[in-house]
Amino acid sequence: MLRSSLLYLSRQQRIFDFVKNVGFARKMASRFVAGETITTALAAVEQLNAKGISASLDLLGESVASEAEARDTGRQYLEILDRIEQKKLQANVSVKLTALGQDISDDLGLEVVRQVLDRAKQYKSFVRLDMESSAYTDRTLDTFEQKLYPDFPENVGVVLQSSLRRTLDDVERANRLKCRVRICKGAYLEPATVAFPDKADVDRNYVEAMHRLMEHGNYPGIATHDEVIINEAKRFAKERGIAADRFEFQMLYGVRRDLQEKIVKEGYRMRCYVPFGSQWYPYLMRRLAERPANIAFMAGNIVKESLSH
């Protein structure tokens, strides 16, 4: 019930309009969001790189309402790629097609994302197409396979969610294409007709998808904070003779920083997903919904930090 409530709150603009000016809420968001500007996000990436952790930058926002907003988001991604190149950072970017205008028109979304991919190709960089709710899965994968991947095979990849019942079929489709996949559990509340309602089934599906991607895929991103699954990935890699440079672990900014650094010290690759921007509220609510225990965790840390100053 708490998860459903948090996901409901993530969609309420009026609540965001209120809480964005509340200091405590902004403090909670700062745990998971690297500020509101490109400059603050790049500073966070520099700190991660210094610890041997690469990054994927995500300008928060989805389902823009106008062509002007979509084009402005695309322009900001071009600037992000330019500044990553200028600073020689170990980082790429993640984008949502709806943030680039897909819901306004497929042609607009395609035009803007191709501009971003052209710039990434120029720099030999990479763009990950984030996956949104299940209503967008077919549209995202079809756009990727038919209209983007043929022209940018080295520069674009997708995300698959183990919460969805269809995902193992999508893994096989991706492995046939030899495209890059990030496998995650999924942060959207979905109907039981398309998604597994039980966590045990989501986890089981994740591990099976992970095994297939590690053995037959192209440099998969294993996006999880679940130590049981992380240890299974290490065991499977050792058993099958899969080198540590054939995949990477991925985690969210501000989550299990201790584990991120431990994995790097063990000789594995680690990439941190770094969100930033003014639209931090929906993102924060979804992160809390994924693991409601994060509420107590963050609140406790904020109180400790407040008392120490």
Tab-separated table of N, CA and C in Angstrom, residues 16 19-20 22-37 40-41 44 47-48 60 252-255 257 272-281 283-285 287-288 294 297-299 301-303 305-306 309:
chain	number	residue	atom	x	y	z
A	16	PHE	N	4.190	18.538	-5.788
A	16	PHE	CA	5.557	18.944	-6.136
A	16	PHE	C	5.710	20.457	-6.020
A	19	VAL	N	6.201	20.994	-2.252
A	19	VAL	CA	7.370	20.465	-1.543
A	19	VAL	C	8.700	20.962	-2.109
A	20	LYS	N	8.708	21.471	-3.356
A	20	LYS	CA	9.983	21.895	-3.925
A	20	LYS	C	10.600	23.065	-3.171
A	22	VAL	N	10.295	23.197	0.222
A	22	VAL	CA	10.478	22.726	1.596
A	22	VAL	C	11.908	22.221	1.761
A	23	GLY	N	12.644	22.832	2.678
A	23	GLY	CA	14.059	22.506	2.848
A	23	GLY	C	14.321	21.041	3.123
A	24	PHE	N	13.483	20.427	3.982
A	24	PHE	CA	13.708	19.025	4.327
A	24	PHE	C	13.559	18.129	3.106
A	25	ALA	N	12.543	18.414	2.277
A	25	ALA	CA	12.325	17.615	1.074
A	25	ALA	C	13.493	17.758	0.109
A	26	ARG	N	13.981	18.973	-0.041
A	26	ARG	CA	15.121	19.195	-0.940
A	26	ARG	C	16.367	18.489	-0.406
A	27	LYS	N	16.497	18.450	0.915
A	27	LYS	CA	17.632	17.754	1.519
A	27	LYS	C	17.542	16.255	1.247
A	28	MET	N	16.348	15.703	1.349
A	28	MET	CA	16.163	14.290	1.031
A	28	MET	C	16.511	14.024	-0.434
A	29	ALA	N	16.056	14.930	-1.317
A	29	ALA	CA	16.307	14.745	-2.746
A	29	ALA	C	17.792	14.791	-3.054
A	30	SER	N	18.544	15.607	-2.312
A	30	SER	CA	19.973	15.761	-2.610
A	30	SER	C	20.748	14.468	-2.401
A	31	ARG	N	20.167	13.542	-1.653
A	31	ARG	CA	20.810	12.236	-1.469
A	31	ARG	C	20.832	11.456	-2.783
A	32	PHE	N	19.783	11.616	-3.580
A	32	PHE	CA	19.613	10.832	-4.793
A	32	PHE	C	19.774	11.623	-6.081
A	33	VAL	N	19.781	12.944	-6.000
A	33	VAL	CA	19.796	13.801	-7.188
A	33	VAL	C	20.985	14.757	-7.102
A	34	ALA	N	21.768	14.831	-8.173
A	34	ALA	CA	23.007	15.623	-8.167
A	34	ALA	C	22.738	17.082	-8.554
A	35	GLY	N	21.878	17.727	-7.777
A	35	GLY	CA	21.592	19.132	-8.024
A	35	GLY	C	20.637	19.346	-9.180
A	36	GLU	N	20.479	20.619	-9.553
A	36	GLU	CA	19.524	20.968	-10.595
A	36	GLU	C	20.178	21.451	-11.878
A	37	THR	N	21.496	21.555	-11.919
A	37	THR	CA	22.177	22.105	-13.104
A	37	THR	C	23.208	21.127	-13.663
A	40	THR	N	26.426	21.190	-11.482
A	40	THR	CA	26.433	20.378	-10.258
A	40	THR	C	26.506	18.892	-10.595
A	41	ALA	N	25.868	18.495	-11.683
A	41	ALA	CA	25.910	17.087	-12.079
A	41	ALA	C	27.322	16.676	-12.483
A	44	ALA	N	29.513	16.108	-9.540
A	44	ALA	CA	29.269	14.795	-8.937
A	44	ALA	C	29.983	13.699	-9.720
A	47	GLN	N	33.673	13.547	-8.893
A	47	GLN	CA	33.916	12.872	-7.615
A	47	GLN	C	33.825	11.354	-7.776
A	48	LEU	N	32.873	10.892	-8.557
A	48	LEU	CA	32.742	9.456	-8.808
A	48	LEU	C	33.944	8.924	-9.582
A	60	LEU	N	16.454	14.903	-15.548
A	60	LEU	CA	15.154	14.420	-15.118
A	60	LEU	C	14.006	15.126	-15.844
A	252	LEU	N	22.366	3.396	-8.484
A	252	LEU	CA	21.847	4.751	-8.465
A	252	LEU	C	22.720	5.665	-7.608
A	253	TYR	N	22.808	6.891	-8.024
A	253	TYR	CA	23.527	7.913	-7.268
A	253	TYR	C	22.980	7.987	-5.840
A	254	GLY	N	23.888	7.914	-4.870
A	254	GLY	CA	23.501	8.052	-3.472
A	254	GLY	C	23.017	6.792	-2.801
A	255	VAL	N	22.939	5.681	-3.535
A	255	VAL	CA	22.444	4.429	-2.958
A	255	VAL	C	23.600	3.437	-2.831
A	257	ARG	N	26.614	3.611	-1.476
A	257	ARG	CA	27.915	4.120	-1.917
A	257	ARG	C	29.053	3.231	-1.430
A	272	CYS	N	27.593	4.619	-12.163
A	272	CYS	CA	26.585	5.225	-11.309
A	272	CYS	C	25.632	6.055	-12.167
A	273	TYR	N	24.346	5.820	-11.994
A	273	TYR	CA	23.305	6.554	-12.719
A	273	TYR	C	23.054	7.855	-11.966
A	274	VAL	N	23.386	8.988	-12.599
A	274	VAL	CA	23.381	10.287	-11.920
A	274	VAL	C	22.266	11.172	-12.473
A	275	PRO	N	21.131	11.244	-11.794
A	275	PRO	CA	20.051	12.121	-12.240
A	275	PRO	C	20.243	13.536	-11.710
A	276	PHE	N	19.786	14.512	-12.466
A	276	PHE	CA	19.834	15.895	-12.004
A	276	PHE	C	18.730	16.678	-12.699
A	277	GLY	N	18.453	17.876	-12.193
A	277	GLY	CA	17.458	18.722	-12.822
A	277	GLY	C	16.359	19.141	-11.867
A	278	SER	N	15.519	20.047	-12.322
A	278	SER	CA	14.466	20.603	-11.475
A	278	SER	C	13.320	19.620	-11.235
A	279	GLN	N	13.171	18.606	-12.102
A	279	GLN	CA	12.063	17.655	-11.966
A	279	GLN	C	12.453	16.469	-11.080
A	280	TRP	N	12.980	16.787	-9.886
A	280	TRP	CA	13.490	15.739	-9.014
A	280	TRP	C	12.400	15.042	-8.207
A	281	TYR	N	11.250	15.675	-8.041
A	281	TYR	CA	10.223	15.116	-7.156
A	281	TYR	C	9.667	13.770	-7.628
A	283	TYR	N	11.000	11.581	-9.529
A	283	TYR	CA	12.089	10.600	-9.434
A	283	TYR	C	12.272	10.149	-7.990
A	284	LEU	N	12.289	11.096	-7.059
A	284	LEU	CA	12.477	10.760	-5.649
A	284	LEU	C	11.358	9.857	-5.147
A	285	MET	N	10.119	10.163	-5.509
A	285	MET	CA	8.997	9.343	-5.066
A	285	MET	C	9.107	7.909	-5.591
A	287	ARG	N	11.902	6.325	-6.334
A	287	ARG	CA	12.987	5.651	-5.624
A	287	ARG	C	12.516	5.190	-4.241
A	288	LEU	N	11.748	6.033	-3.565
A	288	LEU	CA	11.227	5.655	-2.254
A	288	LEU	C	10.233	4.506	-2.377
A	294	ASN	N	13.946	3.264	2.503
A	294	ASN	CA	14.801	4.416	2.222
A	294	ASN	C	14.326	5.669	2.941
A	297	PHE	N	15.847	5.615	6.321
A	297	PHE	CA	17.299	5.728	6.132
A	297	PHE	C	17.713	7.171	5.858
A	298	MET	N	17.025	7.818	4.915
A	298	MET	CA	17.384	9.185	4.557
A	298	MET	C	17.059	10.163	5.667
A	299	ALA	N	15.904	9.992	6.288
A	299	ALA	CA	15.520	10.900	7.362
A	299	ALA	C	16.530	10.842	8.501
A	301	ASN	N	19.720	9.993	8.334
A	301	ASN	CA	20.971	10.614	7.927
A	301	ASN	C	20.869	12.135	7.915
A	302	ILE	N	19.728	12.655	7.492
A	302	ILE	CA	19.557	14.108	7.458
A	302	ILE	C	19.578	14.681	8.872
A	303	VAL	N	18.906	14.006	9.803
A	303	VAL	CA	18.914	14.464	11.196
A	303	VAL	C	20.330	14.437	11.755
A	305	GLU	N	23.180	14.619	10.112
A	305	GLU	CA	23.981	15.681	9.504
A	305	GLU	C	23.608	17.042	10.062
A	306	SER	N	22.308	17.265	10.331
A	306	SER	CA	21.851	18.541	10.881
A	306	SER	C	22.419	18.764	12.271
A	309	HIS	N	26.228	19.898	12.620
A	309	HIS	CA	26.655	21.235	12.186
A	309	HIS	C	26.300	22.286	13.221
